Short mmCIF file of C-alpha atoms (C1' of nucleotides) in Angstrom, two decimals:
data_model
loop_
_atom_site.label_atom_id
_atom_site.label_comp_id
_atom_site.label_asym_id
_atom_site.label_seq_id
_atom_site.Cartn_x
_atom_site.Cartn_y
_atom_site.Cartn_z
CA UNK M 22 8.23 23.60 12.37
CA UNK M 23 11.11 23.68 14.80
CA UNK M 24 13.16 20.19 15.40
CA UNK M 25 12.93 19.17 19.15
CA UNK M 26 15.97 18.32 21.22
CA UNK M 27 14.66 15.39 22.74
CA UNK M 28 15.56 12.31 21.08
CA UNK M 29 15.05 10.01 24.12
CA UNK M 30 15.80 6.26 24.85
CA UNK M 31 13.08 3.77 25.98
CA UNK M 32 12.96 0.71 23.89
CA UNK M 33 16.03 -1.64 23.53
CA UNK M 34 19.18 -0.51 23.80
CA UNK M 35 20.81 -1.76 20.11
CA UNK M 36 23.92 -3.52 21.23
CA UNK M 37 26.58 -2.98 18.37
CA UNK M 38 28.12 0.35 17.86
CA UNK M 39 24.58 2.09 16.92
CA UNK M 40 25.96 5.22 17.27
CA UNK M 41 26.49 6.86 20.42
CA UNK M 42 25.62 10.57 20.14
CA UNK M 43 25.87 12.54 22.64
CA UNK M 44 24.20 15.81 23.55
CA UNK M 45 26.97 16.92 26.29
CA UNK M 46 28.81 14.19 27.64
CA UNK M 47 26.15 11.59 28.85
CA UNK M 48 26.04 8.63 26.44
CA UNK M 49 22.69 8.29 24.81
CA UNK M 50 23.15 5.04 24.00
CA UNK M 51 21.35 3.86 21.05
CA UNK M 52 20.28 6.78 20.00
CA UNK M 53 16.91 8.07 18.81
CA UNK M 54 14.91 4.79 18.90
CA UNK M 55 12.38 6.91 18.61
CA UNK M 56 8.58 5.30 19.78
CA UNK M 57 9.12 1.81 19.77
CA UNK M 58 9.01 1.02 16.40
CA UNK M 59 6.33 -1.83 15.90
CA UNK M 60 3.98 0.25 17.92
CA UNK M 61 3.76 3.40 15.68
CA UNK M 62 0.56 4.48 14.79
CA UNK M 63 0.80 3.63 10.80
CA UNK M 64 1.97 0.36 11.57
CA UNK M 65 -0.17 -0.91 14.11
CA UNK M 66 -2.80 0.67 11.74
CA UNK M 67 -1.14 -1.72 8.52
CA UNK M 68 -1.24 -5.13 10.69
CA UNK M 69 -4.30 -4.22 12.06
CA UNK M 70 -6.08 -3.97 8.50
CA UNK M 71 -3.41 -6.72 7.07
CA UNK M 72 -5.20 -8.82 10.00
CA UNK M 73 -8.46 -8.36 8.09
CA UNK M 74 -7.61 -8.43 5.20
CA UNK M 75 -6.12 -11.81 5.32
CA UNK M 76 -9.62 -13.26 6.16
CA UNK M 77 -11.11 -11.63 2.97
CA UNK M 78 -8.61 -12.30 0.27
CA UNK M 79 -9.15 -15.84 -0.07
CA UNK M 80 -13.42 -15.31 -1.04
CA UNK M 81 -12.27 -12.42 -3.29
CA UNK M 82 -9.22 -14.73 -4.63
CA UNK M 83 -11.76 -17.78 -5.35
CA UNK M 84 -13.89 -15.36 -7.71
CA UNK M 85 -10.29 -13.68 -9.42
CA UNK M 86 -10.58 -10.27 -7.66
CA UNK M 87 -8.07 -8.34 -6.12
CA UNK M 88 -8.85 -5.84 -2.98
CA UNK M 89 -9.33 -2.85 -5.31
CA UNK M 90 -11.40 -4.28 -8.22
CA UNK M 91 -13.54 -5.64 -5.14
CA UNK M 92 -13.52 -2.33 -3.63
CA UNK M 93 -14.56 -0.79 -7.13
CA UNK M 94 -17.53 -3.39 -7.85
CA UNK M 95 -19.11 -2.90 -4.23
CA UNK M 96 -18.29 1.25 -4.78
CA UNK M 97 -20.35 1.29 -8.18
CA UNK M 98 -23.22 -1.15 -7.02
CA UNK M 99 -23.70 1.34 -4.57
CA UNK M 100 -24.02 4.58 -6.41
CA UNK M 101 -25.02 3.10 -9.56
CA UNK M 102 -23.57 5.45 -12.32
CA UNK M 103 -20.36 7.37 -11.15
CA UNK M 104 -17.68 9.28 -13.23
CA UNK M 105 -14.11 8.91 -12.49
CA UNK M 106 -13.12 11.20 -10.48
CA UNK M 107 -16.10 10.40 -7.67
CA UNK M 108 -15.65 7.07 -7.86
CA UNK M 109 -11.67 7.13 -7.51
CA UNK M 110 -12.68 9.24 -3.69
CA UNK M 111 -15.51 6.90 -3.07
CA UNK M 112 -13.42 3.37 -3.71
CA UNK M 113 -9.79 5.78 -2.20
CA UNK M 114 -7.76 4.96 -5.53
CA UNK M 115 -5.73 7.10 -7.51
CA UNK M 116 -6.48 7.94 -10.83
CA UNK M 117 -4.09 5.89 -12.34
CA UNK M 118 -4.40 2.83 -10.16
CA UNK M 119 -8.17 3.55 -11.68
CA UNK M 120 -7.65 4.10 -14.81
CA UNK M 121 -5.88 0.57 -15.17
CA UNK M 122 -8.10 -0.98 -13.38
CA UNK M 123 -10.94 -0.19 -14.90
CA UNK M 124 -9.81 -1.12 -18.19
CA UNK M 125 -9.33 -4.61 -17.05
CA UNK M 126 -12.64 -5.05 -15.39
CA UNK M 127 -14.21 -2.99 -18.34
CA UNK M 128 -12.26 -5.93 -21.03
CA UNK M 129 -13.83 -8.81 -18.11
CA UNK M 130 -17.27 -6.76 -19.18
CA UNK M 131 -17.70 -6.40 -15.57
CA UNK M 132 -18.31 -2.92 -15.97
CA UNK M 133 -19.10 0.24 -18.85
CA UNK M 134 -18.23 2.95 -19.52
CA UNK M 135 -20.11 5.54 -21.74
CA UNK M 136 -18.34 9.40 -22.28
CA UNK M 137 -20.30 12.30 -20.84
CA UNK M 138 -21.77 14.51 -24.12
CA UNK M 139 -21.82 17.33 -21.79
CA UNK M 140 -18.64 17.41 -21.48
CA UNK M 141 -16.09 14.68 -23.26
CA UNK M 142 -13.43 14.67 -20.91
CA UNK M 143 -15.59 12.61 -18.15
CA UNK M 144 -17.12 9.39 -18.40
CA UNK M 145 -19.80 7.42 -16.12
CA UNK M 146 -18.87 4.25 -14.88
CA UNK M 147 -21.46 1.79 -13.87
CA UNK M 148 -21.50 -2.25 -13.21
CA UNK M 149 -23.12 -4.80 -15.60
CA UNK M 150 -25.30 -7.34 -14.72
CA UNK M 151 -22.25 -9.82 -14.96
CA UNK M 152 -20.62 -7.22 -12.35
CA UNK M 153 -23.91 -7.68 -10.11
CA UNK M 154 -24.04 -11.11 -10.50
CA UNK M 155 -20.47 -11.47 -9.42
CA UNK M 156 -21.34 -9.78 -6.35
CA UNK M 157 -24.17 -11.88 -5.22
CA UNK M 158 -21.86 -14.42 -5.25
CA UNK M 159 -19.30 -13.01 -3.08
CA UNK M 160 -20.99 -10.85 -1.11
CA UNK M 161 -22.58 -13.43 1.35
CA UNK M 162 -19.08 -15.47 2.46
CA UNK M 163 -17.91 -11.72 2.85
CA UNK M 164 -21.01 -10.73 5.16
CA UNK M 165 -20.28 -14.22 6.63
CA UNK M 166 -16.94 -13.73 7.48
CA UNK M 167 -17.39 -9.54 8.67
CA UNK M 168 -20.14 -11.17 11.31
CA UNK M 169 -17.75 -13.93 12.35
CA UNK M 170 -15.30 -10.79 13.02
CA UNK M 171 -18.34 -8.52 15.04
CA UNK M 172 -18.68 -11.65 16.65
CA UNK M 173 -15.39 -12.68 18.24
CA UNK M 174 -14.18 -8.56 18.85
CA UNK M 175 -17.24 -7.56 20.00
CA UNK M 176 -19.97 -5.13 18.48
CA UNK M 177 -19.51 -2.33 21.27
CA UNK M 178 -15.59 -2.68 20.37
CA UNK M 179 -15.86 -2.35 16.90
CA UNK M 180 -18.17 0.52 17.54
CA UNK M 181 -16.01 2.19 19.24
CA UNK M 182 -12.74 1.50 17.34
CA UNK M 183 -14.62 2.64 14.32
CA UNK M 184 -15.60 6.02 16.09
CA UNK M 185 -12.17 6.60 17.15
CA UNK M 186 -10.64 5.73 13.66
CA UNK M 187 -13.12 8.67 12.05
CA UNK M 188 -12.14 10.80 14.89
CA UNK M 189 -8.36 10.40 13.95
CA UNK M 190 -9.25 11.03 10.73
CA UNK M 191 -10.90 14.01 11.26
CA UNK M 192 -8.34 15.30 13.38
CA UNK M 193 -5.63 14.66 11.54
CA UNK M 194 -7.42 16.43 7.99
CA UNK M 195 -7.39 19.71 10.45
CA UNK M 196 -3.90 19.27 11.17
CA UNK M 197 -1.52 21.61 8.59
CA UNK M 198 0.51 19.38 6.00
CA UNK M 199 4.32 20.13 6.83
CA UNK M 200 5.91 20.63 3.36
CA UNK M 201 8.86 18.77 4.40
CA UNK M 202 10.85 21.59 3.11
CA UNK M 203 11.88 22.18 7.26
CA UNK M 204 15.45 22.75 7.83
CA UNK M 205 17.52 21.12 5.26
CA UNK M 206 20.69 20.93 7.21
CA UNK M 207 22.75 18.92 4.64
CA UNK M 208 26.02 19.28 6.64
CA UNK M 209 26.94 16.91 8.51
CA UNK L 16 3.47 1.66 0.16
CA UNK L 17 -0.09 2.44 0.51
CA UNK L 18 -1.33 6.11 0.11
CA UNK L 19 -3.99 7.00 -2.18
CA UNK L 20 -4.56 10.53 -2.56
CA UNK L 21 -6.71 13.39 -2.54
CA UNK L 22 -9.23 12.93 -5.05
CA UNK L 23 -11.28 16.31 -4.71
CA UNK L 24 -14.58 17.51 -6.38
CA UNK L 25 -17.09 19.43 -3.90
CA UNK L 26 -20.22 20.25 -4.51
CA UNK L 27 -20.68 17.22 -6.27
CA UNK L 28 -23.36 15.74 -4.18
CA UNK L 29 -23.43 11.84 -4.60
CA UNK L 30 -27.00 11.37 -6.21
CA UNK L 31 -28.68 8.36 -5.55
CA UNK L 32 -26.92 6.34 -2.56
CA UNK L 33 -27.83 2.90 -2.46
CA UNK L 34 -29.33 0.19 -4.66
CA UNK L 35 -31.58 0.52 -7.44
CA UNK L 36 -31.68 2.60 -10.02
CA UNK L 37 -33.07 3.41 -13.57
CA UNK L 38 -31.54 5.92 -16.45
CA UNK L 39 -34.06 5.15 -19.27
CA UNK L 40 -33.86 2.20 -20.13
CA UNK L 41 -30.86 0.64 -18.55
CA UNK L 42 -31.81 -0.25 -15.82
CA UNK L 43 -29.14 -0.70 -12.60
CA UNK L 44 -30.72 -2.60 -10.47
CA UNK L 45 -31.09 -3.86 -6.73
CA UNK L 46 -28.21 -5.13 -4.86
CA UNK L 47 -27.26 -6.80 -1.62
CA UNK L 48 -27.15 -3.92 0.74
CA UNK L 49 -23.98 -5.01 3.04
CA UNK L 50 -22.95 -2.46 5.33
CA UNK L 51 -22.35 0.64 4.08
CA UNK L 52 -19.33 0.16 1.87
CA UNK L 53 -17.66 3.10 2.97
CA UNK L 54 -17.67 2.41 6.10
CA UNK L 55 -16.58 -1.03 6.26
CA UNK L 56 -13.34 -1.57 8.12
CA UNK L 57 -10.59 -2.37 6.03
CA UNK L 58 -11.92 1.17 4.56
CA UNK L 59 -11.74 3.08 7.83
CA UNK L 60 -8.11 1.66 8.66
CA UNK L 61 -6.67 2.49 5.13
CA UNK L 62 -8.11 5.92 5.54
CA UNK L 63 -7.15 7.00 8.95
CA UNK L 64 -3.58 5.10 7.94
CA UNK L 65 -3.11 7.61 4.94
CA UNK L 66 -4.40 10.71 6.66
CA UNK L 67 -1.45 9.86 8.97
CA UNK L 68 1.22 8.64 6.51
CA UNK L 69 -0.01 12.16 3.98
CA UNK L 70 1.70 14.27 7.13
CA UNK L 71 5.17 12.13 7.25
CA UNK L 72 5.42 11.33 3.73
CA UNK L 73 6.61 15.15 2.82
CA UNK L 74 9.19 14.74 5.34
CA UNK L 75 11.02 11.40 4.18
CA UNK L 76 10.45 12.18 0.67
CA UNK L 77 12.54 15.32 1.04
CA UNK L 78 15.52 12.51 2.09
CA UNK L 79 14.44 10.49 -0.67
CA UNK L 80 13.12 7.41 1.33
CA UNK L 81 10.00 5.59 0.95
CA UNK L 82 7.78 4.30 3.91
CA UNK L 83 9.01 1.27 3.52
CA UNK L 84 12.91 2.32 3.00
CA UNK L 85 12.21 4.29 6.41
CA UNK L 86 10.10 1.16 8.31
CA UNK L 87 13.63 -1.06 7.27
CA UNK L 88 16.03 1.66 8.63
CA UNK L 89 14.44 2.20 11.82
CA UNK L 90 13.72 -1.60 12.09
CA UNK L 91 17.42 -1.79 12.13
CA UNK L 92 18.48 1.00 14.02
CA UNK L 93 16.17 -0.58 16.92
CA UNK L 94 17.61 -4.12 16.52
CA UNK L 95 21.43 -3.76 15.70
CA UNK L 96 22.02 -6.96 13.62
CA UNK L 97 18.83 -9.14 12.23
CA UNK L 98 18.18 -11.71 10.15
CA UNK L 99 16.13 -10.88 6.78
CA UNK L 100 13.49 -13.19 7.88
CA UNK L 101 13.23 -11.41 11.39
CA UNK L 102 13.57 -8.00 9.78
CA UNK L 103 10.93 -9.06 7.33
CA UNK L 104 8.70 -9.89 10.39
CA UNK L 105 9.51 -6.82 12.19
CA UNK L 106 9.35 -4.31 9.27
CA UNK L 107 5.92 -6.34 8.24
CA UNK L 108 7.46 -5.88 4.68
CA UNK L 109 6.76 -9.53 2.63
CA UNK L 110 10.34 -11.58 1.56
CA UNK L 111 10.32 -10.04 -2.45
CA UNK L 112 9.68 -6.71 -0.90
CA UNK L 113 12.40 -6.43 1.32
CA UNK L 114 14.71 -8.50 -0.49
CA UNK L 115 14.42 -5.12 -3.35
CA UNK L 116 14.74 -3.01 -0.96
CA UNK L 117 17.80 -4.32 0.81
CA UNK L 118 19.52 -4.45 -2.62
CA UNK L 119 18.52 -0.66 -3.10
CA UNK L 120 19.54 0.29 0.54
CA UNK L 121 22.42 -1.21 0.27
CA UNK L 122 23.47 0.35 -2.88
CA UNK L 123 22.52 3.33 -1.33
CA UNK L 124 25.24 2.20 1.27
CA UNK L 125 22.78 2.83 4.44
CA UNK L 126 23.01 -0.62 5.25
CA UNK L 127 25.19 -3.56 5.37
CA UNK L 128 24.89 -6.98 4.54
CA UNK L 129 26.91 -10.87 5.48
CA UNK L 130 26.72 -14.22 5.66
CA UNK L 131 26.42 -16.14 8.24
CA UNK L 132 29.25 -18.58 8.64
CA UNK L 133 27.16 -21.43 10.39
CA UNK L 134 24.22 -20.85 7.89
CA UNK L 135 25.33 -19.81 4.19
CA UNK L 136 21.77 -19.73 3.53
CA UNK L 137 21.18 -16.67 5.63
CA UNK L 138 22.32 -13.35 6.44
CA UNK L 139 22.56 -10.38 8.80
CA UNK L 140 21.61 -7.37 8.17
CA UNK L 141 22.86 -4.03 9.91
CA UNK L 142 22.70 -0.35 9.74
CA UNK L 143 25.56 1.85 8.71
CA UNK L 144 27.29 4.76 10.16
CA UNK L 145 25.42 6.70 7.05
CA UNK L 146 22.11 4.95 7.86
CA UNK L 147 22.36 6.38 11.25
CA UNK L 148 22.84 9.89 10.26
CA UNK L 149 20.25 9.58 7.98
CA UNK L 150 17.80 8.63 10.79
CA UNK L 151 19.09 11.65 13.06
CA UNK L 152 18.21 13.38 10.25
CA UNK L 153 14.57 12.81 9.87
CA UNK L 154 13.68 11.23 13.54
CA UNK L 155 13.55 15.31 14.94
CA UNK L 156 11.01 16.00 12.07
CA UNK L 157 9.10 13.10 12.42
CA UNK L 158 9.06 13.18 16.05
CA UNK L 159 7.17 16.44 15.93
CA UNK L 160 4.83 14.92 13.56
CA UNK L 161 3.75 12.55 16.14
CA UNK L 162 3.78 14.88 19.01
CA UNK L 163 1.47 17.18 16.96
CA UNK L 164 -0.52 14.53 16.35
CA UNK L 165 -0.99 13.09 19.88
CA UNK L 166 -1.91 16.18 20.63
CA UNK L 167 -4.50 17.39 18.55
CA UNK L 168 -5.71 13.78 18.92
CA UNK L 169 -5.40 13.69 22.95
CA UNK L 170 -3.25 11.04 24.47
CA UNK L 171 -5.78 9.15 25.94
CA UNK L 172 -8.33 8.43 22.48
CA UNK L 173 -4.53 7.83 20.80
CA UNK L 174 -4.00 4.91 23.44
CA UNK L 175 -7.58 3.55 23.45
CA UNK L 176 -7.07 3.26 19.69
CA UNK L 177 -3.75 1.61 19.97
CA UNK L 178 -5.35 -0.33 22.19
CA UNK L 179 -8.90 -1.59 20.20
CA UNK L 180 -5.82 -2.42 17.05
CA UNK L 181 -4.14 -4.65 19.23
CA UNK L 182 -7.02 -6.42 20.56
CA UNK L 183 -8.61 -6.71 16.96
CA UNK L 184 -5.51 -7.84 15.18
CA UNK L 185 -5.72 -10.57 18.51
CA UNK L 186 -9.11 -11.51 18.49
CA UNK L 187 -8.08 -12.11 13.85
CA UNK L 188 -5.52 -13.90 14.90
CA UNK L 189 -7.26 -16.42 16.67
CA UNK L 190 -9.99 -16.78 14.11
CA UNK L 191 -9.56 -19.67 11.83
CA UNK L 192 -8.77 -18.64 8.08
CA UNK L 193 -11.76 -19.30 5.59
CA UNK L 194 -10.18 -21.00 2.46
CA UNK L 195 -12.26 -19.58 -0.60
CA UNK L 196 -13.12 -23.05 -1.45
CA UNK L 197 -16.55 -22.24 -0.63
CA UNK L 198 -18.68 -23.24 -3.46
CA UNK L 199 -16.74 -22.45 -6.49
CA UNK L 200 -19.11 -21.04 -9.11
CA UNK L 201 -16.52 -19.63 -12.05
CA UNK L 202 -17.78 -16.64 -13.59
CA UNK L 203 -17.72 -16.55 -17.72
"C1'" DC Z 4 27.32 -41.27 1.50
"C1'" DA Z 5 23.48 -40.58 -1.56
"C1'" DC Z 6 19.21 -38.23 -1.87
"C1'" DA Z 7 15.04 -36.58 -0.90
"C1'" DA Z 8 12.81 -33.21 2.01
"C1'" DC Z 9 13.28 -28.86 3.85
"C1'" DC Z 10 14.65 -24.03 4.46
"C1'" DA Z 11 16.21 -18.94 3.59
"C1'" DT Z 12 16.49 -15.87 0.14
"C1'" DT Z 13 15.99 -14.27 -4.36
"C1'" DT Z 14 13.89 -13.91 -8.95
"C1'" DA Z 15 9.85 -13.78 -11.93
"C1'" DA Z 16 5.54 -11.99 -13.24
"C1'" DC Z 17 1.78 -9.29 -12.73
"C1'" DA Z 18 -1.26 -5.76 -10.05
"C1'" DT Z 19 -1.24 -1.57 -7.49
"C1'" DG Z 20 0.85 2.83 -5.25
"C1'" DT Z 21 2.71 7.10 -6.56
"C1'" DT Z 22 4.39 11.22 -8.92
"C1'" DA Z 23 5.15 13.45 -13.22
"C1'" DA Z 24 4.04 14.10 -17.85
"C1'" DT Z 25 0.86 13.87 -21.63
"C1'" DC Z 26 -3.37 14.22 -24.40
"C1'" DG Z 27 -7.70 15.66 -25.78
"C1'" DG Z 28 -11.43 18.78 -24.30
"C1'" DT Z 29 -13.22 22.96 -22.05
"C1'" DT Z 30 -13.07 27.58 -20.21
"C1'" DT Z 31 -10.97 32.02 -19.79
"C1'" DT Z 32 -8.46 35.79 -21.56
"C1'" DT Z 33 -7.13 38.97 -24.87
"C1'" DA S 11 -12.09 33.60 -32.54
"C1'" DA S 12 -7.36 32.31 -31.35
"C1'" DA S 13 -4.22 31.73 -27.69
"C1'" DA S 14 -3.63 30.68 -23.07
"C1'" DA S 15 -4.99 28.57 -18.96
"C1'" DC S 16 -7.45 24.71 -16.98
"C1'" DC S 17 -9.24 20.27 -16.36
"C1'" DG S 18 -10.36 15.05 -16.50
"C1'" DA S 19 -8.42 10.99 -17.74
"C1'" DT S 20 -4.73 8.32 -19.26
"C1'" DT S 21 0.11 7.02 -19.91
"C1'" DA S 22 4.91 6.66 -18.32
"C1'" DA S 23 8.19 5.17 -15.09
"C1'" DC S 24 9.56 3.33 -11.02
"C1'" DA S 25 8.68 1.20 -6.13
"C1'" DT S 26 6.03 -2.07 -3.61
"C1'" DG S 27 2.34 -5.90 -2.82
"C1'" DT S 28 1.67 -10.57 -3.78
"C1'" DT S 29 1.94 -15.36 -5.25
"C1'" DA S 30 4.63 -18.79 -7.58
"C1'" DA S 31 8.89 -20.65 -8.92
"C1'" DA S 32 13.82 -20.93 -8.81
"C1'" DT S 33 18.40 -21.04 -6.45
"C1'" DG S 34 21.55 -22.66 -2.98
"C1'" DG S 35 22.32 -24.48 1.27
"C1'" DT S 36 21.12 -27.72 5.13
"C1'" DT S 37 19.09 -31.87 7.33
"C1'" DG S 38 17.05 -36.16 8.01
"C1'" DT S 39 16.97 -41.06 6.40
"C1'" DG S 40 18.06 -45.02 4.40
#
DNA sequence: CACAACCATTTAACATGTTAATCGGTTTTT
DNA sequence: AAAAACCGATTAACATGTTAAATGGTTGTG
């Protein structure tokens, strides 16, 4: 990928001596401000979910579950019996963030494990009745709380935020991965 | 920082979707349906967020910063001189967070660090010359990143996304926080 | 002025994110 | 079959997320 010339200006000038390069002999002030900042994509994307999130925590707090246990819980009552790997895509965890995990909610007997005979590298995961009955419990304040949410944005909104979100997505899983191996100028 | 992965296995078609299930004699049973757990939103945003962060993480890493080293620099290099609280809000990093990374950044000597003389309790934070460079170093790259990206996406869905964010994250805001006091039923 | 209440920042402790390395187990190659 | 190449899962090591507690400094009140 080639490196555009075009570091413009737009947000807030930085007072202070932020550097004034110069491409000629007009002052770019500031300097490559880049997009305003607090509007990038991946951030507006973190405060957006943060936003959610924040609503959620509290039920899953209550009932001594983080985010990603929760996320692993609801992930196996859904497909039932899983092995690792799948269920790491399915509940978007790496392996070792899994692999710890698991082995804590495995000790809290809130799920098994049993090794594959086929083949002794993989195991099946799958939730316990203790695991199910946790989720009966939170489930409904979290149901509560998503339809308080549809409510107050709006279900054509969140329709159509969702759509756009799996359109990004999709977009961006077309787009070539730049190694980041680009220029390497390391003068300067 | 928040990217999970790439947790690959085609052709592994994900048997049995939802509730119930029986493998001999263990039997799996029923469950609250709840939407679709892949699908629910906090989902959707961490996944669109990583298939965006997985194209600029090559690019920092070759400088050796993290998302969040790089969310603090440019933070800075937008502002001038902040206060860690303020840069805490802007960066959307939490106080332990950035208090690490400060220390690390400013070993690193990218950015600078005093008291202020009518508040010994806090101080100001600023970017140095090196800091700068840094950032002219990897703004080009990433700026292409996000120019690739608007494109392929289309600079109209990319605003009506940024758009739906801001108006959820609003419409959050203004919803009152449940406090997981609800009715309290300890597992064991 | 003494002191409690308050505030900004840091430290502590534990869970997860992330990349690299490791460890059995399985498949391929010779 | 034995060695090499692969593979799934875990461990290692370090950075961050997150909540609680500690550390110093500042303010309000008596």
């Amino acid at each position: 990928m080639t490196k555009p010339h075009k570091a413009r200006t737009e947000g807030k000038p930085a007072e202070k001596e932020t550097a004034e390069k110069e491409a000629g002999g007009k002052k770019v002030a500031a300097k490559i401000p880049m997009r305003d900042f607090s509007q990038s994509l991946p951030m507006s994307l973190l405060r957006t979910r943060e936003s959610v999130m924040r609503h959620f925590r509290p039920s899953l707090r209550a009932h001594d579950l983080t985010e990603q246990q929760w996320r692993i819980i609801r992930a196996l009552a859904a497909s039932g019996e899983i092995e690792v790997t799948e269920l790491a895509r399915v509940a978007f965890l790496l392996g070792p963030s899994l692999s710890r995990i698991l082995r804590d909610l495995e000790a809290r007997k809130l799920i098994e494990r049993r090794l594959l005979k086929a083949d002794l590298r993989r195991s099946i995961v799958s939730i316990t009745s203790k695991g199910l009955k946790l989720i009966e419990a939170v489930a409904p304040t979290s149901e509560a709380i998503y339809a308080e949410m549809t409510k107050r944005f709006g279900v054509r909104k969140l329709s159509d935020l969702q759509a756009l979100l799996h359109e990004l997505e999709a977009a961006l899983l077309a787009m070539p991965a730049a190694d980041g191996a680009e220029d390497d100028l390391s003068d300067q």
